[in-house]
XYZ file of C-alpha atoms in Angstrom:
745
model
C -48.216 -98.522 14.321
C -44.942 -100.457 14.826
C -43.015 -98.030 12.593
C -44.203 -95.139 14.745
C -42.942 -96.560 18.060
C -39.339 -95.222 17.787
C -40.728 -91.746 17.303
C -42.479 -91.567 20.663
C -41.422 -91.706 24.254
C -38.308 -90.196 25.794
C -36.735 -88.813 22.615
C -39.908 -86.970 21.630
C -40.281 -85.768 25.208
C -36.793 -84.259 25.070
C -37.591 -82.704 21.716
C -40.805 -81.279 23.148
C -38.874 -79.828 26.112
C -36.445 -78.154 23.716
C -39.409 -76.676 21.886
C -40.906 -75.388 25.145
C -37.623 -73.698 26.077
C -37.405 -72.108 22.665
C -41.033 -70.990 22.953
C -40.365 -69.469 26.378
C -37.309 -67.611 25.073
C -39.346 -66.189 22.210
C -42.195 -65.131 24.493
C -39.768 -63.598 26.978
C -38.168 -61.421 24.320
C -41.540 -60.356 22.930
C -42.720 -59.453 26.436
C -39.528 -57.479 27.115
C -39.907 -55.696 23.784
C -43.543 -54.832 24.489
C -42.557 -53.427 27.891
C -39.839 -51.312 26.273
C -42.300 -49.975 23.708
C -44.917 -49.274 26.395
C -42.308 -47.359 28.401
C -41.653 -45.105 25.401
C -45.358 -44.602 24.753
C -46.019 -43.810 28.407
C -43.211 -41.253 28.485
C -44.295 -39.787 25.146
C -48.001 -39.416 25.963
C -47.836 -36.400 28.343
C -45.414 -34.557 26.050
C -47.606 -35.109 23.017
C -50.779 -34.312 24.968
C -49.267 -30.976 25.980
C -48.421 -30.135 22.369
C -51.916 -31.124 21.237
C -53.459 -29.000 23.993
C -51.424 -25.968 22.914
C -52.493 -26.429 19.307
C -56.144 -26.847 20.280
C -55.907 -23.719 22.444
C -54.912 -21.726 19.351
C -57.874 -23.001 17.299
C -61.045 -20.911 17.806
C -64.166 -22.764 18.786
C -65.822 -21.527 15.587
C -63.742 -24.087 13.655
C -65.994 -26.820 15.069
C -68.542 -25.712 12.492
C -66.154 -26.729 9.695
C -66.149 -30.316 10.944
C -69.948 -30.477 11.143
C -70.452 -28.595 7.862
C -72.046 -25.654 9.668
C -74.726 -27.687 11.479
C -73.381 -27.019 14.996
C -74.807 -24.120 17.015
C -71.986 -22.507 18.984
C -73.541 -19.317 20.363
C -74.244 -20.861 23.770
C -70.733 -22.324 24.048
C -69.111 -19.010 23.138
C -71.349 -17.134 25.550
C -70.210 -19.481 28.318
C -66.581 -18.511 27.653
C -65.494 -21.602 25.697
C -63.435 -19.741 23.122
C -61.136 -22.527 21.884
C -61.446 -26.089 20.673
C -59.337 -27.121 23.677
C -61.979 -25.850 26.089
C -64.611 -28.046 24.448
C -62.257 -31.030 24.061
C -61.381 -31.058 27.764
C -64.973 -30.642 28.922
C -67.190 -33.599 29.738
C -70.614 -34.217 28.248
C -72.159 -33.459 31.638
C -70.312 -30.111 31.896
C -71.468 -29.044 28.443
C -75.070 -30.020 29.261
C -74.989 -27.607 32.223
C -74.507 -24.639 29.876
C -77.830 -22.874 29.224
C -79.004 -23.477 25.691
C -76.849 -26.587 25.137
C -78.851 -29.750 24.697
C -77.721 -33.373 24.492
C -77.382 -33.303 20.705
C -75.299 -30.104 20.672
C -73.052 -31.406 23.451
C -72.457 -34.696 21.649
C -71.822 -32.992 18.305
C -69.403 -30.476 19.857
C -67.437 -33.174 21.639
C -67.269 -35.377 18.534
C -66.064 -32.446 16.421
C -63.437 -31.447 19.018
C -62.146 -35.004 19.235
C -61.935 -35.246 15.452
C -59.829 -32.070 15.341
C -57.692 -33.359 18.217
C -56.977 -36.603 16.331
C -55.927 -34.623 13.284
C -53.671 -32.399 15.396
C -52.138 -35.419 17.120
C -51.037 -36.758 13.739
C -49.171 -33.554 12.956
C -47.470 -32.523 16.211
C -43.853 -33.580 16.671
C -42.159 -34.017 20.024
C -38.687 -32.479 19.994
C -36.153 -33.173 22.713
C -34.163 -30.154 23.826
C -30.846 -31.417 25.159
C -30.000 -27.976 26.496
C -33.182 -27.771 28.583
C -33.729 -31.274 29.964
C -36.617 -31.839 32.352
C -37.882 -34.998 34.097
C -40.431 -35.755 31.383
C -38.002 -35.563 28.455
C -35.401 -37.406 30.540
C -37.910 -40.238 30.989
C -38.529 -40.356 27.239
C -34.834 -40.371 26.341
C -34.191 -43.045 28.980
C -36.955 -45.244 27.553
C -35.628 -44.805 24.023
C -32.082 -45.588 25.200
C -32.866 -49.297 25.576
C -34.188 -49.602 22.028
C -31.308 -47.619 20.528
C -28.684 -49.488 22.535
C -30.114 -52.831 21.416
C -29.329 -51.770 17.836
C -30.725 -53.035 14.519
C -30.167 -56.632 15.698
C -33.208 -56.144 17.954
C -35.569 -55.892 14.990
C -34.223 -59.122 13.530
C -34.431 -60.862 16.910
C -38.040 -59.730 17.418
C -38.992 -60.909 13.927
C -37.396 -64.278 14.698
C -39.175 -64.470 18.050
C -42.537 -63.736 16.448
C -42.002 -66.452 13.834
C -40.938 -69.115 16.341
C -43.532 -68.132 18.929
C -46.345 -68.314 16.390
C -45.252 -71.663 14.971
C -44.446 -73.284 18.323
C -47.775 -72.167 19.779
C -49.390 -74.525 17.245
C -46.807 -77.333 17.169
C -46.268 -77.919 20.897
C -49.914 -78.764 21.755
C -50.253 -80.808 18.569
C -47.069 -82.806 19.292
C -47.803 -83.444 22.986
C -49.620 -86.810 22.481
C -46.382 -88.181 20.980
C -44.364 -87.480 24.143
C -45.527 -90.821 25.632
C -46.402 -94.188 24.152
C -49.536 -94.612 26.227
C -50.661 -91.051 25.527
C -50.190 -91.654 21.803
C -51.940 -94.984 21.913
C -54.989 -93.468 23.590
C -55.196 -90.659 21.051
C -57.501 -91.070 18.112
C -56.171 -91.799 14.641
C -56.414 -88.188 13.488
C -54.722 -86.834 16.610
C -52.009 -89.484 16.263
C -51.288 -88.506 12.673
C -51.344 -84.811 13.557
C -48.993 -85.446 16.511
C -46.444 -87.327 14.408
C -46.569 -84.642 11.711
C -46.091 -81.965 14.367
C -43.112 -83.864 15.809
C -41.449 -83.952 12.385
C -41.923 -80.199 11.947
C -40.865 -79.527 15.537
C -37.664 -81.503 14.963
C -36.876 -79.426 11.861
C -37.663 -76.168 13.675
C -35.491 -76.944 16.716
C -32.666 -78.098 14.442
C -32.844 -74.772 12.592
C -32.823 -72.919 15.918
C -29.795 -74.862 17.134
C -27.915 -74.284 13.900
C -28.457 -70.506 14.008
C -28.159 -70.071 17.822
C -31.687 -68.689 18.024
C -32.062 -69.100 21.803
C -28.763 -67.341 22.412
C -29.705 -64.471 20.104
C -33.107 -64.081 21.730
C -31.556 -64.120 25.189
C -28.988 -61.523 24.131
C -31.718 -59.257 22.772
C -33.649 -59.571 26.033
C -30.504 -58.710 27.986
C -29.938 -55.654 25.772
C -33.474 -54.439 26.439
C -33.038 -54.823 30.198
C -29.629 -53.148 30.360
C -29.686 -50.043 32.535
C -27.544 -47.016 31.643
C -24.756 -46.138 34.049
C -26.346 -42.750 34.731
C -28.774 -40.209 33.347
C -25.790 -38.246 32.053
C -24.717 -41.233 29.947
C -28.164 -41.296 28.355
C -28.069 -37.590 27.480
C -24.570 -37.799 26.051
C -25.571 -40.835 23.986
C -28.586 -38.901 22.726
C -26.346 -36.020 21.645
C -24.119 -38.430 19.729
C -26.904 -40.516 18.164
C -29.933 -38.235 18.146
C -31.060 -39.359 14.682
C -31.295 -42.976 15.886
C -33.340 -41.890 18.914
C -35.759 -39.966 16.720
C -35.982 -42.897 14.310
C -37.050 -45.155 17.173
C -39.451 -42.507 18.436
C -41.117 -42.184 15.035
C -41.426 -45.972 14.735
C -42.924 -46.411 18.193
C -45.302 -43.485 17.952
C -46.339 -44.404 14.392
C -46.001 -40.750 13.467
C -47.651 -40.154 10.132
C -45.732 -38.177 7.575
C -47.124 -37.108 4.254
C -46.895 -40.451 2.471
C -46.989 -38.929 -1.011
C -44.162 -36.542 -0.120
C -42.127 -39.270 1.603
C -42.451 -41.339 -1.570
C -41.451 -38.454 -3.818
C -44.919 -38.094 -5.388
C -44.293 -41.120 -7.600
C -47.321 -42.623 -9.398
C -49.182 -45.422 -7.633
C -47.941 -48.135 -10.002
C -44.311 -47.237 -9.220
C -45.047 -47.018 -5.480
C -46.691 -50.461 -5.531
C -43.675 -51.976 -7.264
C -41.365 -50.389 -4.691
C -43.462 -51.591 -1.750
C -43.356 -55.126 -3.145
C -39.530 -55.016 -3.190
C -38.090 -56.747 -0.083
C -35.169 -55.149 1.784
C -32.883 -57.559 3.631
C -31.078 -55.980 6.586
C -28.753 -58.896 7.425
C -25.630 -56.939 6.461
C -26.884 -53.551 7.657
C -25.983 -52.009 11.016
C -28.338 -49.046 11.028
C -32.091 -48.620 11.206
C -33.705 -46.718 8.351
C -36.364 -44.054 8.437
C -39.465 -44.885 6.435
C -38.544 -42.610 3.536
C -35.000 -44.047 3.507
C -36.339 -47.591 3.298
C -38.518 -46.488 0.375
C -35.472 -44.935 -1.322
C -33.400 -48.104 -1.023
C -36.292 -50.233 -2.296
C -36.828 -47.776 -5.158
C -33.193 -48.210 -6.245
C -33.549 -51.993 -6.160
C -36.968 -52.207 -7.798
C -36.257 -49.699 -10.591
C -32.649 -50.907 -11.064
C -31.222 -47.832 -12.856
C -32.206 -44.560 -11.192
C -31.255 -41.142 -9.850
C -31.803 -40.604 -6.114
C -31.974 -36.828 -5.805
C -32.961 -36.254 -2.165
C -32.207 -32.837 -0.734
C -28.939 -32.653 1.196
C -29.185 -33.980 4.745
C -31.644 -36.806 4.060
C -29.121 -39.653 4.040
C -28.579 -40.611 0.409
C -25.404 -42.483 1.410
C -27.267 -44.616 3.967
C -29.939 -45.484 1.402
C -27.271 -46.576 -1.064
C -25.589 -48.702 1.619
C -28.955 -50.316 2.404
C -29.310 -51.306 -1.262
C -25.745 -52.679 -1.297
C -26.397 -54.663 1.892
C -29.580 -56.181 0.433
C -27.777 -57.344 -2.690
C -24.977 -58.790 -0.554
C -27.598 -60.781 1.375
C -28.812 -62.155 -1.961
C -25.327 -63.494 -2.632
C -23.743 -60.745 -4.723
C -20.115 -60.054 -3.858
C -18.768 -57.145 -5.921
C -19.912 -53.520 -5.813
C -18.419 -50.226 -7.000
C -18.828 -46.665 -5.686
C -17.501 -43.714 -7.715
C -17.324 -40.345 -5.970
C -15.296 -37.136 -5.756
C -11.992 -37.519 -3.894
C -13.323 -35.175 -1.206
C -15.883 -37.722 0.035
C -13.995 -40.987 -0.517
C -12.930 -41.219 3.139
C -16.494 -40.523 4.283
C -17.804 -43.319 2.067
C -15.194 -45.707 3.461
C -16.095 -44.854 7.047
C -19.847 -44.985 6.423
C -19.741 -48.414 4.784
C -17.668 -49.847 7.615
C -19.835 -48.231 10.304
C -23.261 -48.837 8.743
C -22.809 -52.321 7.297
C -20.794 -55.518 7.514
C -19.610 -55.035 3.930
C -15.916 -54.827 3.117
C -14.838 -51.362 1.963
C -11.865 -51.356 -0.428
C -10.542 -47.874 -1.308
C -9.070 -48.021 -4.828
C -7.139 -44.790 -4.743
C -3.614 -43.512 -4.397
C -0.336 -45.232 -5.270
C -1.508 -48.676 -4.105
C -4.716 -48.675 -6.110
C -3.474 -51.482 -8.367
C -3.072 -53.855 -5.427
C -6.390 -52.731 -3.956
C -8.198 -53.321 -7.251
C -6.697 -56.810 -7.576
C -7.706 -57.561 -3.982
C -11.262 -56.384 -4.640
C -11.466 -58.465 -7.813
C -10.327 -61.552 -5.921
C -12.155 -61.137 -2.602
C -15.079 -58.846 -3.419
C -16.526 -56.061 -1.318
C -17.339 -52.453 -2.109
C -14.605 -50.877 -4.238
C -14.445 -47.115 -3.687
C -12.764 -44.963 -6.284
C -12.849 -41.423 -7.630
C -13.919 -39.920 -10.938
C -10.287 -39.172 -11.714
C -9.151 -42.755 -11.059
C -12.077 -44.574 -12.686
C -10.713 -44.164 -16.210
C -7.583 -46.108 -15.208
C -9.523 -49.165 -14.027
C -10.126 -52.077 -16.421
C -13.840 -52.564 -16.956
C -15.333 -56.058 -16.569
C -14.393 -57.222 -20.074
C -10.728 -56.527 -19.292
C -10.339 -53.260 -21.199
C -10.125 -49.637 -20.202
C -12.870 -47.199 -21.160
C -12.951 -46.465 -24.869
C -10.420 -43.883 -25.932
C -8.623 -44.082 -22.571
C -6.642 -47.300 -22.895
C -3.272 -45.597 -22.735
C -4.122 -44.107 -19.349
C -4.189 -47.501 -17.603
C -1.011 -48.037 -15.568
C 0.860 -51.260 -16.187
C 0.266 -52.360 -12.602
C -3.462 -52.216 -13.089
C -3.271 -54.120 -16.373
C -1.375 -56.855 -14.589
C -3.839 -56.780 -11.701
C -6.847 -57.267 -13.930
C -6.133 -59.468 -16.949
C -8.524 -59.733 -19.843
C -11.564 -61.876 -19.292
C -12.400 -60.864 -15.714
C -16.039 -61.220 -14.771
C -16.241 -59.027 -11.677
C -19.121 -56.917 -12.960
C -20.447 -54.928 -9.978
C -23.887 -55.985 -8.829
C -24.524 -52.294 -8.181
C -22.644 -49.244 -9.421
C -23.169 -46.162 -7.230
C -22.139 -42.762 -8.598
C -22.142 -40.052 -5.931
C -22.415 -36.360 -6.866
C -23.651 -37.542 -10.257
C -23.985 -33.985 -11.557
C -20.191 -34.186 -12.014
C -20.865 -36.097 -15.238
C -23.436 -33.749 -16.783
C -20.969 -32.986 -19.600
C -20.776 -36.217 -21.596
C -17.642 -35.070 -23.442
C -15.415 -35.130 -20.357
C -13.133 -38.053 -19.548
C -14.899 -38.747 -16.256
C -18.279 -38.872 -18.019
C -17.020 -41.263 -20.701
C -15.543 -43.520 -18.010
C -18.806 -43.634 -16.082
C -20.731 -44.280 -19.315
C -18.667 -47.401 -20.045
C -19.270 -48.812 -16.562
C -22.993 -48.012 -16.583
C -23.355 -49.913 -19.874
C -21.934 -53.042 -18.249
C -23.763 -52.902 -14.917
C -27.338 -54.089 -14.594
C -28.034 -51.930 -11.546
C -26.869 -48.308 -11.342
C -27.652 -45.707 -8.697
C -26.814 -42.039 -9.269
C -26.857 -39.763 -6.208
C -27.184 -35.995 -6.385
C -28.621 -33.331 -4.098
C -29.121 -30.929 -7.007
C -32.825 -30.470 -7.824
C -33.085 -31.843 -11.339
C -36.381 -30.119 -12.098
C -34.373 -26.883 -12.175
C -32.045 -28.325 -14.831
C -34.082 -30.396 -17.242
C -31.339 -30.709 -19.859
C -28.868 -31.835 -17.225
C -31.409 -34.396 -16.035
C -31.849 -35.706 -19.577
C -28.095 -36.255 -19.695
C -28.131 -38.326 -16.499
C -31.144 -40.367 -17.607
C -29.406 -41.082 -20.926
C -26.845 -43.128 -18.961
C -29.554 -45.043 -17.135
C -32.795 -45.340 -19.099
C -32.292 -43.799 -22.558
C -35.794 -44.811 -23.644
C -37.184 -42.369 -21.090
C -35.345 -39.325 -22.512
C -37.908 -38.460 -25.251
C -40.733 -38.157 -22.693
C -38.865 -35.671 -20.473
C -40.242 -32.253 -21.390
C -39.538 -28.725 -20.211
C -43.266 -28.272 -19.681
C -43.258 -30.893 -16.904
C -40.787 -28.792 -14.924
C -42.735 -25.607 -15.626
C -45.827 -27.270 -14.157
C -44.011 -27.596 -10.825
C -41.751 -30.061 -9.011
C -44.539 -32.519 -8.187
C -45.630 -32.799 -11.818
C -42.031 -33.176 -12.928
C -41.325 -35.974 -10.461
C -44.431 -37.893 -11.471
C -43.461 -37.608 -15.130
C -39.938 -38.964 -14.563
C -40.778 -41.351 -11.705
C -39.337 -44.496 -13.372
C -35.850 -43.002 -13.068
C -35.964 -40.260 -10.418
C -36.817 -39.976 -6.724
C -36.441 -36.779 -4.702
C -37.704 -35.818 -1.248
C -37.306 -32.462 0.545
C -36.420 -31.942 4.204
C -39.589 -30.060 5.014
C -41.667 -33.002 3.783
C -39.972 -35.877 5.617
C -38.061 -34.468 8.609
C -41.107 -33.305 10.519
C -40.292 -35.473 13.551
C -36.508 -35.567 13.257
C -34.250 -33.394 15.386
C -33.563 -29.927 14.072
C -29.844 -30.709 14.158
C -28.059 -33.123 11.796
C -24.311 -33.437 12.350
C -21.907 -34.857 9.757
C -18.162 -35.313 10.094
C -16.591 -34.675 6.689
C -13.297 -36.595 6.671
C -10.753 -35.645 4.014
C -7.298 -36.899 3.080
C -4.559 -34.296 2.888
C -3.536 -33.356 -0.630
C 0.210 -33.444 -1.301
C 0.369 -29.676 -0.717
C -1.638 -30.003 2.514
C 0.693 -32.757 3.686
C 3.826 -30.678 3.006
C 2.451 -27.720 4.946
C 1.374 -29.999 7.779
C 4.754 -31.725 8.060
C 6.500 -28.361 8.174
C 4.190 -27.194 10.988
C 4.757 -30.398 12.958
C 8.539 -30.143 12.615
C 8.333 -26.562 13.879
C 6.167 -27.701 16.789
C 3.603 -25.046 15.801
C 0.222 -26.296 17.024
C -1.791 -23.454 15.480
C -0.063 -23.855 12.106
C -0.880 -27.583 12.247
C -4.571 -26.765 12.721
C -4.742 -24.491 9.659
C -2.298 -26.398 7.412
C -5.201 -27.850 5.407
C -5.793 -24.376 3.923
C -2.136 -23.443 3.208
C -2.518 -23.948 -0.562
C -6.079 -22.946 -1.570
C -5.734 -24.388 -5.073
C -4.940 -27.864 -3.727
C -6.747 -27.877 -0.369
C -8.896 -30.976 0.144
C -10.939 -29.332 2.910
C -11.550 -26.228 0.818
C -12.689 -28.346 -2.107
C -15.231 -30.112 0.114
C -16.390 -26.767 1.505
C -16.955 -25.512 -2.058
C -19.057 -28.598 -2.799
C -21.170 -28.163 0.328
C -21.785 -24.494 -0.432
C -22.616 -25.286 -4.071
C -25.174 -27.907 -3.046
C -26.672 -25.518 -0.499
C -26.915 -22.900 -3.254
C -28.741 -25.350 -5.524
C -31.263 -25.897 -2.743
C -31.562 -22.218 -1.819
C -30.093 -22.694 1.678
C -28.097 -20.139 3.627
C -24.696 -21.189 5.020
C -22.700 -20.002 8.045
C -18.975 -20.864 7.922
C -16.977 -20.800 11.170
C -13.240 -20.949 11.782
C -11.001 -20.064 14.685
C -8.587 -18.431 12.243
C -9.163 -15.132 10.451
C -6.681 -16.196 7.753
C -8.690 -19.343 7.000
C -11.841 -17.255 6.589
C -10.043 -14.934 4.165
C -8.981 -17.999 2.180
C -12.584 -19.247 2.146
C -13.824 -15.832 1.052
C -11.419 -15.764 -1.880
C -12.400 -19.323 -2.862
C -16.143 -18.656 -2.804
C -16.037 -15.344 -4.665
C -18.907 -12.842 -4.694
C -22.040 -12.950 -2.564
C -20.242 -13.741 0.712
C -20.928 -11.721 3.866
C -18.303 -11.065 6.518
C -16.099 -12.194 7.975
C -17.391 -11.335 11.421
C -14.363 -11.182 13.704
C -13.252 -9.651 16.973
C -12.048 -6.609 15.040
C -15.555 -5.854 13.747
C -17.604 -3.547 16.022
C -20.772 -5.042 17.498
C -23.097 -2.789 15.505
C -21.351 -3.717 12.269
C -21.614 -7.420 13.135
C -25.371 -7.113 13.564
C -25.706 -5.276 10.241
C -23.823 -8.099 8.525
C -26.195 -10.631 10.097
C -29.226 -8.551 9.101
C -27.995 -8.260 5.500
C -27.280 -12.015 5.412
C -30.777 -12.735 6.735
C -32.437 -10.347 4.277
C -30.578 -11.722 1.253
C -32.896 -13.451 -1.197
C -32.297 -17.206 -1.286
C -28.799 -18.602 -0.834
C -26.071 -16.625 0.949
C -22.878 -17.345 2.910
C -21.781 -15.674 6.146
C -18.200 -16.075 7.417
C -17.612 -15.909 11.172
C -14.588 -16.174 13.410
C -15.871 -18.692 15.908
C -15.098 -16.747 19.072
C -16.815 -13.640 17.681
C -19.681 -15.166 15.691
C -20.543 -17.795 18.267
C -21.741 -15.370 20.930
C -24.666 -12.969 20.999
C -25.756 -13.274 17.354
C -28.878 -14.963 15.998
C -28.170 -16.772 12.746
C -31.424 -18.716 12.402
C -31.511 -17.786 8.705
C -28.679 -20.307 8.234
C -29.700 -23.931 7.886
C -26.208 -25.193 6.969
C -23.241 -24.683 9.297
C -19.669 -25.526 8.250
C -16.904 -25.769 10.872
C -13.547 -25.437 9.128
C -11.678 -27.304 11.876
C -12.425 -28.897 15.270
C -12.061 -26.621 18.274
C -9.908 -27.139 21.335
C -12.819 -25.961 23.473
C -15.971 -27.920 22.539
C -18.191 -25.157 23.891
C -16.990 -22.929 21.049
C -18.509 -25.369 18.557
C -21.623 -25.763 20.679
C -22.205 -22.020 20.834
C -21.508 -21.499 17.141
C -24.058 -24.152 16.174
C -26.509 -22.750 18.711
C -26.498 -19.425 16.836
C -28.353 -21.160 13.998
C -30.033 -24.020 15.864
C -32.306 -22.003 18.128
C -35.879 -20.831 18.553
C -37.075 -19.344 15.283
C -35.248 -21.846 13.099
C -37.874 -23.423 10.871
C -35.645 -25.912 9.026
C -33.376 -28.665 10.312
C -29.827 -27.373 10.722
C -27.037 -29.365 9.078
C -23.617 -29.124 10.709
C -20.630 -30.223 8.608
C -17.321 -30.446 10.461
C -14.326 -30.572 8.103
C -11.681 -33.005 9.369
C -8.394 -34.350 8.025
C -7.375 -37.961 8.633
C -4.015 -38.737 10.287
C -3.638 -35.197 11.556
C -4.089 -32.912 14.531
C -7.861 -33.192 13.909
C -7.763 -36.930 14.565
C -5.674 -36.541 17.722
C -7.752 -33.676 19.051
C -11.050 -35.507 18.608
C -9.684 -38.642 20.218
C -8.878 -36.683 23.352
C -11.986 -34.529 23.433
C -14.379 -37.387 22.760
C -13.275 -39.308 25.815
C -16.558 -40.182 27.479
C -15.545 -39.130 30.966
C -14.719 -35.669 29.661
C -18.009 -35.507 27.781
C -19.930 -36.477 30.912
C -18.044 -33.875 32.892
C -18.667 -31.217 30.258
C -22.373 -32.017 30.227
C -22.705 -32.173 34.009
C -21.072 -28.779 34.435
C -23.176 -26.929 31.882
C -24.655 -23.793 33.335
C -25.878 -20.368 32.365
C -22.361 -19.071 32.967
C -20.870 -21.740 30.724
C -23.351 -20.971 27.972
C -22.519 -17.268 28.136
C -18.744 -17.651 28.328
C -16.971 -20.342 26.250
C -13.913 -20.165 28.520
C -16.049 -21.315 31.470
C -15.720 -24.906 30.308
C -12.511 -26.197 28.763
C -12.082 -29.954 28.747
C -8.513 -29.567 27.542
C -5.572 -29.400 29.894
C -2.591 -27.064 29.850
C -0.435 -29.581 28.027
C -2.973 -30.531 25.334
C -1.253 -28.728 22.466
C 2.169 -29.950 23.524
C 0.908 -33.503 23.849
C -0.583 -33.514 20.345
C 2.504 -31.925 18.798
C 4.738 -34.546 20.390
C 2.474 -37.393 19.254
C 2.484 -36.101 15.692
C 6.245 -35.586 15.695
C 6.752 -39.207 16.789
C 4.238 -40.498 14.236
C 5.727 -38.617 11.308
C 9.255 -39.524 12.378
C 8.213 -43.165 12.252
C 6.986 -42.696 8.672
C 10.329 -41.360 7.459
C 12.347 -43.812 5.335
C 15.500 -45.237 6.910
């Protein structure tokens, strides 16, 4: 007992007090989190109940027989005027018993059947938030979700930490209490004494861990985030417009909305699904919450190691890849490589920096040698293009076979022989670019895939439509699987094909997994000017020609970075059978797009086209079988036309008047649209696009624009213009100063 004396008394009492404070902090956060979740559920319930009621109203009462296998007698209910399942569902047992011919058994059976149908309907209905028609109930829901979204992905980690500490401390604190005083410990029995001293030792370790990782501070910060009130209702609505996907992600998580699990998991066999579910996914270095199907995709890439992720466009393949990168970084890996077309390199750079804590290192352009050496030394995610990859020394210090002479001297110096910076994960975006194994880009990728243990190919092209192309991609990844890939699997349908190739391929479609997501997905497509673009832009700036600056990215169609990205978006939409509406302020830009896309393009619709002709163009576009493209001048095509056949919208440049964009998108994103609408806005870095967005995205202007929305504003784009008279002049002057500063002395 003498050796135990130093452990008891004041020091243990202080330790116990620290544990109590930590326990209280954990419980406080969990209580705040539960209140936030309850607020969302309370706001969601009446909206969902209304949707369920509408669905039940449309289901005839005769369907109750299906649930009871024909045993239910409905004649008396129908005679009493109960024509729908809703009428039965909302009736009480007493009310049904009052109907002549309805006994206790019939009433109970009818109610049970109606409730069973209602539960099934509740699992399928999806609450959508219409930002253009806000009402008090949806405002309450968005306001409740705001707290969870604003708290960010750190909230989930904080709650997990709180649950762990709360659960452990709930056991340790009572067990350790006898050791807080010498007399109390002395009066305890031998077993309680031993348990108390053991609990003190564990409590000391737990509080030390909490102090080292600032657990109390993190829990308190999470609680503060959950209690933070928005400045106004307008702020909440504007935030929802900007981050609607995050709001819907939180809504799906809180409401436990059930999607088709088999579809969300790409119809992979159970043994593959079990392996994927067993794969952990660390979010320490991730700054974005994942949808359930996205989490499965990231885990699939990690568990299967060398795979093709072929999700339909708009499902977030980039985010899933970043989640896999972030997990590997949390495991201690330091070097990663992304290979992509030049047109999406800037987007990858921005996404990695915005969605993770990982270091993005673009290895492109004249300074790529220095960037590559920096990546090799410091790590991070190196981002390069198919055309640059062949110049980079592979991990054994050589260039890809047959391409040694292409490596610039600077890169050879930057990466001497014997380097060991093998990427922990190689990501190849738009992997269908390497379907021809005889090309230089394909040979370069092949060399890197041979040296990397983990490889992730991304492509939105449905591989079951191109079996031979798929065999080519799998040959890079899992060559042993190639002999089992048969044409007959594809002929049997996409589900059969995906099951057959599940070890190396995962694909999900929008209609299967976006049932509760917003019908509008917005993506900013950032591009770097090509040399030709830059020359045209500089000339326009020197002339002080604001309009020429805005369309400079299309001055040389053969070398236009924006036009190249537009081609890629249209090609992917074509592969998926989606219709595309392309908008520009400039008729000349639309003519350039038309020439670039070739046959099968409708329009352009412009102010010079009579109204009747415009409608015929829209009708022909709508009636076209499968994929089609419609070109519209934004001031003409954004008003009065219904383009709900289009599920992809491309904006060739940002607009001075935001309502022009809003109306153009609204032509497709409206009642009658049965698919989510993807909006791709083509933007050029370090240009008028950058300057224009910086001004227009000022929050005060956004609030003002939202607050002043009206029927008049919706009908007439000129009714709201957040720009001022000197906007063009201001941007021109800024660009002239910036470019003058770049000139050599």
